[in-house]
């Protein structure tokens, strides 16, 4: 839906249980190792161990956010601008989400545009560059 509608969203995901399960599995697969490390470090060494391992933990979070997609990348970008919440060593790692995220394959983007428009791009545009001129996480 183009506007927030809980009933439409529920209907959409109810019709796609496998997609929803796949996304949940992906989330669990990427977040459980991080939280396991976090708990293990906290139990074994407390805040000192967390501080000592803040960069590897931040790297793990950044990688998970990149793999989970644009919404999580945006969350990481927000965190990377919060020195009141994130240790300085970890901020640098998360700041890579500001301008260091990998590109999205152009061919997939062009096919998606044609699918959305329900016609070839040449029927809509006089010309379209095969290389992107800009990128954004959302």
XYZ file of C-alpha atoms in Angstrom:
138
model
C 0.000 0.000 0.000
C 1.057 3.572 -0.615
C -0.350 4.653 2.743
C -0.196 2.895 6.092
C -3.048 0.420 6.290
C -2.675 -2.354 8.889
C -5.366 -4.519 7.279
C -3.734 -4.384 3.845
C -0.336 -5.113 5.354
C -1.757 -8.067 7.284
C -3.468 -9.384 4.140
C -0.249 -9.003 2.139
C 1.873 -10.990 4.596
C -0.871 -13.536 5.326
C -0.830 -14.410 1.631
C 2.972 -14.849 1.715
C 3.843 -16.953 4.778
C 6.997 -18.386 3.207
C 8.362 -14.937 2.413
C 7.677 -13.824 5.955
C 9.306 -16.959 7.387
C 12.361 -16.455 5.148
C 12.746 -12.869 6.355
C 12.389 -13.915 9.982
C 14.949 -16.702 9.495
C 17.352 -14.227 7.886
C 16.930 -11.787 10.774
C 17.526 -14.511 13.371
C 20.533 -15.887 11.492
C 22.174 -12.449 11.454
C 21.266 -11.189 14.927
C 21.639 -14.242 17.179
C 25.452 -14.430 16.737
C 25.754 -10.737 17.640
C 23.622 -11.045 20.773
C 25.432 -14.252 21.743
C 28.753 -12.395 21.519
C 27.320 -9.468 23.456
C 26.051 -11.662 26.298
C 29.225 -13.757 26.364
C 31.458 -10.681 26.576
C 29.256 -9.097 29.238
C 29.247 -12.230 31.393
C 32.950 -12.974 30.984
C 34.424 -9.493 31.172
C 31.747 -6.908 31.845
C 31.896 -3.400 30.444
C 35.676 -3.577 29.990
C 35.321 -6.542 27.618
C 32.557 -4.745 25.735
C 34.701 -1.641 25.340
C 37.691 -3.702 24.202
C 35.534 -5.473 21.586
C 33.407 -2.519 20.469
C 34.922 -2.400 16.966
C 34.371 -6.103 16.127
C 30.860 -5.867 17.580
C 30.138 -2.749 15.515
C 31.523 -4.486 12.415
C 29.205 -7.405 13.078
C 26.239 -5.030 13.410
C 27.198 -3.093 10.263
C 27.499 -6.281 8.224
C 24.146 -7.548 9.510
C 22.465 -4.214 8.718
C 23.873 -4.266 5.177
C 22.582 -7.782 4.607
C 19.164 -7.011 6.103
C 18.589 -4.113 3.717
C 17.627 -0.451 3.503
C 15.573 -0.081 6.682
C 18.375 -1.519 8.794
C 20.990 0.505 6.923
C 19.006 3.621 7.796
C 18.910 2.539 11.466
C 22.695 2.089 11.375
C 23.108 5.538 9.843
C 21.096 7.013 12.690
C 23.186 5.144 15.272
C 26.395 6.308 13.582
C 25.439 9.888 14.348
C 24.813 9.243 18.061
C 28.079 9.587 20.014
C 25.983 9.755 23.180
C 24.911 6.115 22.609
C 27.768 4.480 20.690
C 31.449 4.342 21.708
C 33.744 6.425 19.458
C 35.589 3.344 18.180
C 32.313 1.792 17.033
C 31.006 5.026 15.486
C 33.695 4.879 12.823
C 32.610 1.378 11.801
C 28.929 2.299 11.698
C 29.683 5.513 9.797
C 30.588 3.307 6.818
C 26.847 2.924 6.384
C 26.710 6.634 5.487
C 28.531 6.321 2.170
C 30.224 2.936 2.001
C 27.304 0.597 1.314
C 27.630 -1.665 -1.708
C 25.738 -0.856 -4.862
C 22.543 -2.460 -6.066
C 22.877 -4.239 -9.455
C 21.724 -1.899 -12.234
C 20.156 -4.679 -14.317
C 17.920 -5.693 -11.428
C 16.881 -2.064 -10.903
C 16.052 -1.635 -14.598
C 13.995 -4.856 -14.650
C 12.157 -3.714 -11.521
C 11.358 -0.367 -13.144
C 9.934 -2.123 -16.206
C 7.869 -4.425 -14.000
C 6.461 -1.453 -12.070
C 5.730 0.502 -15.262
C 4.364 -2.628 -16.994
C 6.168 -1.655 -20.198
C 9.688 -1.327 -21.587
C 11.649 1.687 -20.348
C 12.086 2.883 -23.945
C 8.305 3.330 -24.149
C 8.381 5.733 -21.204
C 11.776 7.466 -21.383
C 13.636 8.979 -24.344
C 16.827 7.593 -22.884
C 18.053 6.104 -19.659
C 21.602 5.721 -18.426
C 22.767 2.192 -17.708
C 24.967 3.502 -14.901
C 23.489 5.159 -11.810
C 24.196 8.802 -11.105
C 23.370 8.572 -7.410
C 22.512 6.103 -4.692
C 20.549 6.070 -1.461
C 19.732 3.546 1.219
C 15.983 4.143 0.854
